[in-house]
């Protein structure tokens, strides 16, 4: 997303949440929803997101969860008083996205390590292939969510794109090995391994 011009500062949605202390599951549910949507925690019960459509549903779900738990939610529109305030807030939001991208990249690394292990141990089964495919789909969903939330274009985004493409390529290689292994055996289960 392009940077906002000084004449049209970006608005932020600020959500102030007050929940009963017990049961704690309500606090956790609201916290999870806001973390999932990528909201920036500003302090005890105060969250913010840029005022763009990608965040609207998550904020609404957090409000509904709060109200169902007998709590109160106040949703405000805010902007910095000075241009430097808006820049600082954008930097804080982008730093949170950089942390998300770093976590994503670490999980991609774990996925590739897992594929390497399966290849090293020649674990070429359909069950393992399906498990690895589900893991790759989880990474793809996560990547889509991160791209949608990363409205200011954190630097980690490009690395995330490359790493996901690498994971997909590694999965294709593993798939080919599984199918080659399975087709190397005859109908009675005997045959030479590749």
PDB file of C-alpha atoms in Angstrom, residues 7-155:
ATOM      1  CA  UNK A   7      -2.889  16.163   3.294  1.00  0.00           C
ATOM      2  CA  UNK A   8      -4.788  12.912   3.841  1.00  0.00           C
ATOM      3  CA  UNK A   9      -3.476  11.274   7.027  1.00  0.00           C
ATOM      4  CA  UNK A  10      -4.444   7.677   7.616  1.00  0.00           C
ATOM      5  CA  UNK A  11      -7.105   7.150  10.233  1.00  0.00           C
ATOM      6  CA  UNK A  12      -6.795   4.432  12.815  1.00  0.00           C
ATOM      7  CA  UNK A  13      -9.482   2.412  14.540  1.00  0.00           C
ATOM      8  CA  UNK A  14      -8.839   2.330  18.273  1.00  0.00           C
ATOM      9  CA  UNK A  15     -10.695  -0.317  20.252  1.00  0.00           C
ATOM     10  CA  UNK A  16     -10.970   0.015  24.021  1.00  0.00           C
ATOM     11  CA  UNK A  17     -12.091  -3.216  25.667  1.00  0.00           C
ATOM     12  CA  UNK A  18     -13.218  -3.743  29.266  1.00  0.00           C
ATOM     13  CA  UNK A  19     -14.037  -7.292  30.305  1.00  0.00           C
ATOM     14  CA  UNK A  20     -14.923  -8.947  33.602  1.00  0.00           C
ATOM     15  CA  UNK A  21     -11.852 -10.510  35.197  1.00  0.00           C
ATOM     16  CA  UNK A  22     -13.528 -13.928  35.391  1.00  0.00           C
ATOM     17  CA  UNK A  23     -13.823 -16.197  33.588  1.00  0.00           C
ATOM     18  CA  UNK A  24     -10.511 -15.501  31.875  1.00  0.00           C
ATOM     19  CA  UNK A  25     -11.535 -17.392  28.720  1.00  0.00           C
ATOM     20  CA  UNK A  26     -13.395 -14.288  27.527  1.00  0.00           C
ATOM     21  CA  UNK A  27     -10.269 -12.146  27.767  1.00  0.00           C
ATOM     22  CA  UNK A  28      -8.296 -14.819  25.946  1.00  0.00           C
ATOM     23  CA  UNK A  29     -10.920 -15.091  23.170  1.00  0.00           C
ATOM     24  CA  UNK A  30     -10.893 -11.335  22.551  1.00  0.00           C
ATOM     25  CA  UNK A  31      -7.086 -11.194  22.742  1.00  0.00           C
ATOM     26  CA  UNK A  32      -6.792 -14.057  20.225  1.00  0.00           C
ATOM     27  CA  UNK A  33      -9.214 -12.418  17.813  1.00  0.00           C
ATOM     28  CA  UNK A  34      -7.355  -9.119  17.905  1.00  0.00           C
ATOM     29  CA  UNK A  35      -3.955 -10.808  17.551  1.00  0.00           C
ATOM     30  CA  UNK A  36      -5.300 -12.875  14.653  1.00  0.00           C
ATOM     31  CA  UNK A  37      -6.420  -9.759  12.814  1.00  0.00           C
ATOM     32  CA  UNK A  38      -3.062  -8.071  13.466  1.00  0.00           C
ATOM     33  CA  UNK A  39      -4.207  -5.382  15.889  1.00  0.00           C
ATOM     34  CA  UNK A  40      -1.507  -3.451  17.666  1.00  0.00           C
ATOM     35  CA  UNK A  41      -1.739  -3.606  21.460  1.00  0.00           C
ATOM     36  CA  UNK A  42      -1.294  -0.132  22.917  1.00  0.00           C
ATOM     37  CA  UNK A  43      -1.745  -1.141  26.534  1.00  0.00           C
ATOM     38  CA  UNK A  44      -4.203  -2.821  28.869  1.00  0.00           C
ATOM     39  CA  UNK A  45      -7.347  -3.339  26.779  1.00  0.00           C
ATOM     40  CA  UNK A  46      -6.453  -0.802  24.074  1.00  0.00           C
ATOM     41  CA  UNK A  47      -5.863  -1.948  20.494  1.00  0.00           C
ATOM     42  CA  UNK A  48      -5.464  -0.212  17.144  1.00  0.00           C
ATOM     43  CA  UNK A  49      -5.543  -1.063  13.449  1.00  0.00           C
ATOM     44  CA  UNK A  50      -5.355   1.101  10.342  1.00  0.00           C
ATOM     45  CA  UNK A  51      -8.820   2.083   9.157  1.00  0.00           C
ATOM     46  CA  UNK A  52      -8.872  -0.107   6.066  1.00  0.00           C
ATOM     47  CA  UNK A  53     -11.482  -2.747   5.165  1.00  0.00           C
ATOM     48  CA  UNK A  54      -9.263  -5.792   5.824  1.00  0.00           C
ATOM     49  CA  UNK A  55      -9.500  -5.172   9.590  1.00  0.00           C
ATOM     50  CA  UNK A  56     -13.215  -4.371   9.883  1.00  0.00           C
ATOM     51  CA  UNK A  57     -14.537  -7.912  10.373  1.00  0.00           C
ATOM     52  CA  UNK A  58     -11.946  -8.776  13.016  1.00  0.00           C
ATOM     53  CA  UNK A  59     -12.699  -5.625  14.996  1.00  0.00           C
ATOM     54  CA  UNK A  60     -16.428  -6.382  14.775  1.00  0.00           C
ATOM     55  CA  UNK A  61     -15.870  -9.960  15.986  1.00  0.00           C
ATOM     56  CA  UNK A  62     -13.830  -8.646  18.938  1.00  0.00           C
ATOM     57  CA  UNK A  63     -16.634  -6.227  19.831  1.00  0.00           C
ATOM     58  CA  UNK A  64     -19.207  -9.042  19.649  1.00  0.00           C
ATOM     59  CA  UNK A  65     -17.066 -11.344  21.800  1.00  0.00           C
ATOM     60  CA  UNK A  66     -16.648  -8.546  24.344  1.00  0.00           C
ATOM     61  CA  UNK A  67     -20.368  -7.800  24.511  1.00  0.00           C
ATOM     62  CA  UNK A  68     -21.324 -11.497  24.765  1.00  0.00           C
ATOM     63  CA  UNK A  69     -18.973 -11.770  27.739  1.00  0.00           C
ATOM     64  CA  UNK A  70     -20.734  -8.921  29.504  1.00  0.00           C
ATOM     65  CA  UNK A  71     -17.954  -6.452  28.772  1.00  0.00           C
ATOM     66  CA  UNK A  72     -17.844  -3.080  27.079  1.00  0.00           C
ATOM     67  CA  UNK A  73     -16.147  -2.063  23.856  1.00  0.00           C
ATOM     68  CA  UNK A  74     -15.642   1.447  22.550  1.00  0.00           C
ATOM     69  CA  UNK A  75     -14.511   1.893  18.959  1.00  0.00           C
ATOM     70  CA  UNK A  76     -12.930   5.241  18.041  1.00  0.00           C
ATOM     71  CA  UNK A  77     -11.423   6.763  14.928  1.00  0.00           C
ATOM     72  CA  UNK A  78      -8.084   8.456  15.576  1.00  0.00           C
ATOM     73  CA  UNK A  79      -5.265  10.204  13.777  1.00  0.00           C
ATOM     74  CA  UNK A  80      -2.011  11.656  15.007  1.00  0.00           C
ATOM     75  CA  UNK A  81      -2.011  15.281  16.136  1.00  0.00           C
ATOM     76  CA  UNK A  82       1.225  15.876  14.288  1.00  0.00           C
ATOM     77  CA  UNK A  83       2.589  14.181  11.158  1.00  0.00           C
ATOM     78  CA  UNK A  84       5.375  12.702  13.307  1.00  0.00           C
ATOM     79  CA  UNK A  85       2.751  10.952  15.461  1.00  0.00           C
ATOM     80  CA  UNK A  86       1.246   9.263  12.415  1.00  0.00           C
ATOM     81  CA  UNK A  87       4.707   8.232  11.215  1.00  0.00           C
ATOM     82  CA  UNK A  88       5.566   6.759  14.626  1.00  0.00           C
ATOM     83  CA  UNK A  89       2.303   4.843  14.798  1.00  0.00           C
ATOM     84  CA  UNK A  90       2.810   3.461  11.303  1.00  0.00           C
ATOM     85  CA  UNK A  91       6.342   2.415  12.291  1.00  0.00           C
ATOM     86  CA  UNK A  92       5.003   0.607  15.377  1.00  0.00           C
ATOM     87  CA  UNK A  93       2.433  -1.219  13.259  1.00  0.00           C
ATOM     88  CA  UNK A  94       5.034  -2.136  10.639  1.00  0.00           C
ATOM     89  CA  UNK A  95       7.414  -3.396  13.350  1.00  0.00           C
ATOM     90  CA  UNK A  96       4.647  -5.742  14.535  1.00  0.00           C
ATOM     91  CA  UNK A  97       4.271  -7.004  10.972  1.00  0.00           C
ATOM     92  CA  UNK A  98       8.043  -7.554  10.762  1.00  0.00           C
ATOM     93  CA  UNK A  99       7.738  -9.782  13.836  1.00  0.00           C
ATOM     94  CA  UNK A 100       4.931 -11.687  12.106  1.00  0.00           C
ATOM     95  CA  UNK A 101       7.069 -12.159   8.994  1.00  0.00           C
ATOM     96  CA  UNK A 102      10.018 -13.353  11.093  1.00  0.00           C
ATOM     97  CA  UNK A 103       7.785 -15.955  12.729  1.00  0.00           C
ATOM     98  CA  UNK A 104       6.456 -17.006   9.321  1.00  0.00           C
ATOM     99  CA  UNK A 105       9.983 -17.382   7.940  1.00  0.00           C
ATOM    100  CA  UNK A 106      10.975 -19.495  10.945  1.00  0.00           C
ATOM    101  CA  UNK A 107       8.016 -21.811  10.353  1.00  0.00           C
ATOM    102  CA  UNK A 108       8.936 -22.090   6.671  1.00  0.00           C
ATOM    103  CA  UNK A 109      12.410 -23.148   7.793  1.00  0.00           C
ATOM    104  CA  UNK A 110      10.904 -25.799  10.074  1.00  0.00           C
ATOM    105  CA  UNK A 111       8.784 -27.047   7.173  1.00  0.00           C
ATOM    106  CA  UNK A 112      11.827 -27.400   4.938  1.00  0.00           C
ATOM    107  CA  UNK A 113      13.731 -29.170   7.729  1.00  0.00           C
ATOM    108  CA  UNK A 114      10.824 -31.603   8.071  1.00  0.00           C
ATOM    109  CA  UNK A 115      10.859 -32.336   4.326  1.00  0.00           C
ATOM    110  CA  UNK A 116      14.634 -32.889   4.464  1.00  0.00           C
ATOM    111  CA  UNK A 117      14.160 -35.362   7.319  1.00  0.00           C
ATOM    112  CA  UNK A 118      11.489 -37.317   5.429  1.00  0.00           C
ATOM    113  CA  UNK A 119      13.729 -37.514   2.367  1.00  0.00           C
ATOM    114  CA  UNK A 120      16.742 -38.534   4.459  1.00  0.00           C
ATOM    115  CA  UNK A 121      14.708 -41.330   6.090  1.00  0.00           C
ATOM    116  CA  UNK A 122      13.061 -42.257   2.757  1.00  0.00           C
ATOM    117  CA  UNK A 123       9.607 -41.808   4.283  1.00  0.00           C
ATOM    118  CA  UNK A 124       7.761 -41.773   0.976  1.00  0.00           C
ATOM    119  CA  UNK A 125       4.188 -42.617   1.942  1.00  0.00           C
ATOM    120  CA  UNK A 126       0.896 -41.113   0.842  1.00  0.00           C
ATOM    121  CA  UNK A 127       0.017 -40.418   4.468  1.00  0.00           C
ATOM    122  CA  UNK A 128       3.209 -38.387   4.929  1.00  0.00           C
ATOM    123  CA  UNK A 129       2.656 -36.627   1.610  1.00  0.00           C
ATOM    124  CA  UNK A 130      -0.837 -35.603   2.725  1.00  0.00           C
ATOM    125  CA  UNK A 131       0.510 -34.350   6.059  1.00  0.00           C
ATOM    126  CA  UNK A 132       3.172 -32.255   4.315  1.00  0.00           C
ATOM    127  CA  UNK A 133       0.585 -30.886   1.891  1.00  0.00           C
ATOM    128  CA  UNK A 134      -1.625 -29.806   4.801  1.00  0.00           C
ATOM    129  CA  UNK A 135       1.364 -28.089   6.399  1.00  0.00           C
ATOM    130  CA  UNK A 136       2.086 -26.244   3.149  1.00  0.00           C
ATOM    131  CA  UNK A 137      -1.574 -25.169   2.893  1.00  0.00           C
ATOM    132  CA  UNK A 138      -1.358 -23.813   6.454  1.00  0.00           C
ATOM    133  CA  UNK A 139       1.693 -21.776   5.414  1.00  0.00           C
ATOM    134  CA  UNK A 140      -0.175 -20.492   2.338  1.00  0.00           C
ATOM    135  CA  UNK A 141      -3.174 -19.384   4.434  1.00  0.00           C
ATOM    136  CA  UNK A 142      -0.871 -17.705   6.936  1.00  0.00           C
ATOM    137  CA  UNK A 143       0.971 -15.957   4.101  1.00  0.00           C
ATOM    138  CA  UNK A 144      -2.316 -14.664   2.628  1.00  0.00           C
ATOM    139  CA  UNK A 145      -3.378 -13.355   6.052  1.00  0.00           C
ATOM    140  CA  UNK A 146      -0.026 -11.643   6.591  1.00  0.00           C
ATOM    141  CA  UNK A 147      -0.103 -10.031   3.138  1.00  0.00           C
ATOM    142  CA  UNK A 148      -3.605  -8.687   3.819  1.00  0.00           C
ATOM    143  CA  UNK A 149      -2.573  -7.208   7.204  1.00  0.00           C
ATOM    144  CA  UNK A 150       0.727  -5.803   6.001  1.00  0.00           C
ATOM    145  CA  UNK A 151      -0.835  -2.611   4.651  1.00  0.00           C
ATOM    146  CA  UNK A 152       2.416  -0.599   4.783  1.00  0.00           C
ATOM    147  CA  UNK A 153       4.649  -3.199   3.113  1.00  0.00           C
ATOM    148  CA  UNK A 154       7.057  -4.447   5.764  1.00  0.00           C
ATOM    149  CA  UNK A 155      10.445  -5.512   4.414  1.00  0.00           C
TER     150      UNK A 155
END
